[in-house]
C-alpha positions as a Python dict, from the first residue, in 0.01 Angstrom:
ca = {
    (1, 'M'): (0, 0, 0),
    (2, 'F'): (-107, 276, -240),
    (3, 'K'): (-106, 146, -597),
    (4, 'I'): (-27, 378, -887),
    (5, 'G'): (-108, 243, -1232),
    (6, 'I'): (53, 391, -1542),
    (7, 'T'): (-125, 320, -1868),
    (8, 'G'): (-162, 454, -2219),
    (9, 'S'): (-138, 345, -2578),
    (10, 'I'): (179, 218, -2742),
    (11, 'G'): (455, 480, -2758),
    (12, 'T'): (289, 747, -2543),
    (13, 'G'): (557, 770, -2273),
    (14, 'K'): (454, 516, -2008),
    (15, 'T'): (811, 394, -1961),
    (16, 'T'): (943, 749, -1923),
    (17, 'I'): (687, 817, -1649),
    (18, 'A'): (769, 485, -1481),
    (19, 'K'): (1142, 565, -1483),
    (20, 'A'): (1070, 890, -1297),
    (21, 'F'): (906, 687, -1019),
    (22, 'T'): (1201, 446, -1002),
    (23, 'M'): (1430, 745, -954),
    (24, 'L'): (1230, 801, -635),
    (25, 'K'): (1317, 442, -538),
    (26, 'L'): (957, 322, -568),
    (27, 'P'): (903, -44, -659),
    (28, 'L'): (790, -87, -1020),
    (29, 'F'): (603, -372, -1184),
    (30, 'D'): (673, -335, -1557),
    (31, 'A'): (426, -555, -1747),
    (32, 'D'): (606, -520, -2082),
    (33, 'Y'): (937, -624, -1923),
    (34, 'E'): (773, -921, -1754),
    (35, 'V'): (603, -1029, -2079),
    (36, 'K'): (940, -1015, -2259),
    (37, 'N'): (1082, -1245, -1991),
    (38, 'L'): (783, -1478, -2014),
    (39, 'L'): (832, -1505, -2390),
    (40, 'N'): (1172, -1661, -2316),
    (41, 'E'): (1035, -1926, -2080),
    (42, 'K'): (1021, -2277, -2226),
    (43, 'K'): (670, -2343, -2096),
    (44, 'I'): (533, -2030, -2268),
    (45, 'I'): (733, -2095, -2587),
    (46, 'N'): (583, -2445, -2609),
    (47, 'K'): (229, -2312, -2565),
    (48, 'I'): (285, -2053, -2837),
    (49, 'K'): (440, -2314, -3065),
    (50, 'K'): (121, -2523, -3041),
    (51, 'V'): (-89, -2230, -3163),
    (52, 'W'): (152, -2062, -3410),
    (53, 'P'): (423, -2320, -3496),
    (54, 'D'): (607, -2100, -3746),
    (55, 'T'): (670, -1828, -3484),
    (56, 'V'): (915, -2049, -3292),
    (57, 'E'): (1263, -2088, -3440),
    (58, 'Y'): (1549, -2262, -3256),
    (59, 'N'): (1346, -2265, -2930),
    (60, 'S'): (1299, -1889, -2950),
    (61, 'I'): (996, -1681, -3044),
    (62, 'N'): (1018, -1467, -3356),
    (63, 'K'): (837, -1167, -3209),
    (64, 'K'): (788, -997, -3547),
    (65, 'K'): (601, -1299, -3681),
    (66, 'L'): (400, -1329, -3361),
    (67, 'K'): (301, -960, -3373),
    (68, 'K'): (170, -1001, -3725),
    (69, 'Y'): (-54, -1288, -3616),
    (70, 'I'): (-191, -1128, -3304),
    (71, 'F'): (-268, -791, -3456),
    (72, 'L'): (-441, -930, -3766),
    (73, 'K'): (-737, -1070, -3574),
    (74, 'D'): (-876, -1009, -3227),
    (75, 'L'): (-920, -1384, -3178),
    (76, 'E'): (-547, -1442, -3227),
    (77, 'R'): (-461, -1169, -2976),
    (78, 'T'): (-705, -1323, -2729),
    (79, 'K'): (-533, -1661, -2770),
    (80, 'L'): (-199, -1504, -2680),
    (81, 'E'): (-349, -1315, -2386),
    (82, 'N'): (-491, -1646, -2258),
    (83, 'I'): (-137, -1787, -2262),
    (84, 'I'): (44, -1482, -2121),
    (85, 'H'): (-195, -1320, -1873),
    (86, 'P'): (-220, -1608, -1621),
    (87, 'A'): (161, -1625, -1599),
    (88, 'L'): (183, -1245, -1581),
    (89, 'N'): (-71, -1240, -1297),
    (90, 'I'): (144, -1487, -1102),
    (91, 'K'): (441, -1252, -1138),
    (92, 'K'): (226, -957, -1032),
    (93, 'T'): (100, -1147, -724),
    (94, 'F'): (460, -1224, -627),
    (95, 'F'): (550, -853, -674),
    (96, 'N'): (256, -751, -452),
    (97, 'K'): (357, -994, -175),
    (98, 'K'): (719, -881, -193),
    (99, 'N'): (619, -513, -166),
    (100, 'K'): (314, -533, 62),
    (101, 'K'): (477, -321, 332),
    (102, 'K'): (575, -41, 93),
    (103, 'L'): (382, 283, 114),
    (104, 'L'): (369, 336, -265),
    (105, 'V'): (410, 92, -553),
    (106, 'V'): (394, 159, -927),
    (107, 'Y'): (259, -57, -1209),
    (108, 'D'): (343, 14, -1574),
    (109, 'I'): (58, -173, -1741),
    (110, 'P'): (-49, -75, -2094),
    (111, 'L'): (-385, -255, -2085),
    (112, 'I'): (-535, -147, -1752),
    (113, 'Y'): (-862, -35, -1909),
    (114, 'E'): (-873, -302, -2178),
    (115, 'T'): (-850, -572, -1910),
    (116, 'K'): (-1102, -387, -1689),
    (117, 'S'): (-855, -386, -1400),
    (118, 'Q'): (-869, -13, -1317),
    (119, 'K'): (-1033, -83, -979),
    (120, 'L'): (-710, -252, -863),
    (121, 'Y'): (-531, 85, -852),
    (122, 'D'): (-571, 383, -621),
    (123, 'L'): (-447, 627, -885),
    (124, 'I'): (-410, 586, -1260),
    (125, 'I'): (-181, 800, -1472),
    (126, 'L'): (-285, 802, -1836),
    (127, 'A'): (12, 877, -2064),
    (128, 'N'): (-54, 1063, -2387),
    (129, 'C'): (133, 1246, -2661),
    (130, 'S'): (65, 1374, -3010),
    (131, 'E'): (-15, 1110, -3270),
    (132, 'K'): (284, 1229, -3474),
    (133, 'N'): (526, 1177, -3183),
    (134, 'Q'): (365, 844, -3098),
    (135, 'K'): (402, 711, -3451),
    (136, 'E'): (762, 834, -3490),
    (137, 'R'): (859, 686, -3153),
    (138, 'V'): (707, 344, -3222),
    (139, 'L'): (832, 310, -3581),
    (140, 'R'): (1186, 399, -3470),
    (141, 'R'): (1188, 195, -3149),
    (142, 'D'): (1008, -119, -3264),
    (143, 'K'): (1129, -117, -3626),
    (144, 'I'): (783, -195, -3761),
    (145, 'D'): (598, -56, -4060),
    (146, 'E'): (317, 196, -4041),
    (147, 'K'): (51, -66, -4122),
    (148, 'L'): (145, -280, -3819),
    (149, 'F'): (169, 32, -3600),
    (150, 'K'): (-190, 123, -3692),
    (151, 'K'): (-311, -230, -3617),
    (152, 'I'): (-144, -228, -3276),
    (153, 'K'): (-273, 121, -3197),
    (154, 'N'): (-625, 30, -3306),
    (155, 'S'): (-621, -281, -3086),
    (156, 'Q'): (-593, -57, -2780),
    (157, 'F'): (-854, 180, -2642),
    (158, 'S'): (-812, 539, -2761),
    (159, 'F'): (-696, 810, -2521),
    (160, 'K'): (-1044, 963, -2538),
    (161, 'K'): (-1209, 634, -2440),
    (162, 'K'): (-959, 565, -2159),
    (163, 'N'): (-992, 920, -2031),
    (164, 'G'): (-1371, 882, -2017),
    (165, 'I'): (-1367, 564, -1808),
}
């Protein structure tokens, strides 16, 4: 199984690249999609509620509130990663077992370098675009303000740093 990892900062086109691979009928593990699903699981909601009680309303996570917490301080983001990443790794392991006989598989994972997991992939595609396009895309898509965009962007490795690894 040849593993292709797609990574890059927020709003740089990872999903567009991943969709091109799915058009070729290649199996895709989409980390963002899986995290969105995990954030709807009762077990995860309860863990998040223990750490940030005001982010859970009517047994659902207010993602805007949660984003503000996790991008204010690295420690808060690490707390969330400690809740999400073990569950995400279980989903990824299941995906790998399900697709172990496939010749090529694709992983859309924004934090490959940040999690030091680049050695798990045979090829890594690093998505990039102009900062102007990135900002416009994220502000429109995620409906966040520029301040939060900058905090999210700054929490990820820069293109230059990722490209040098």
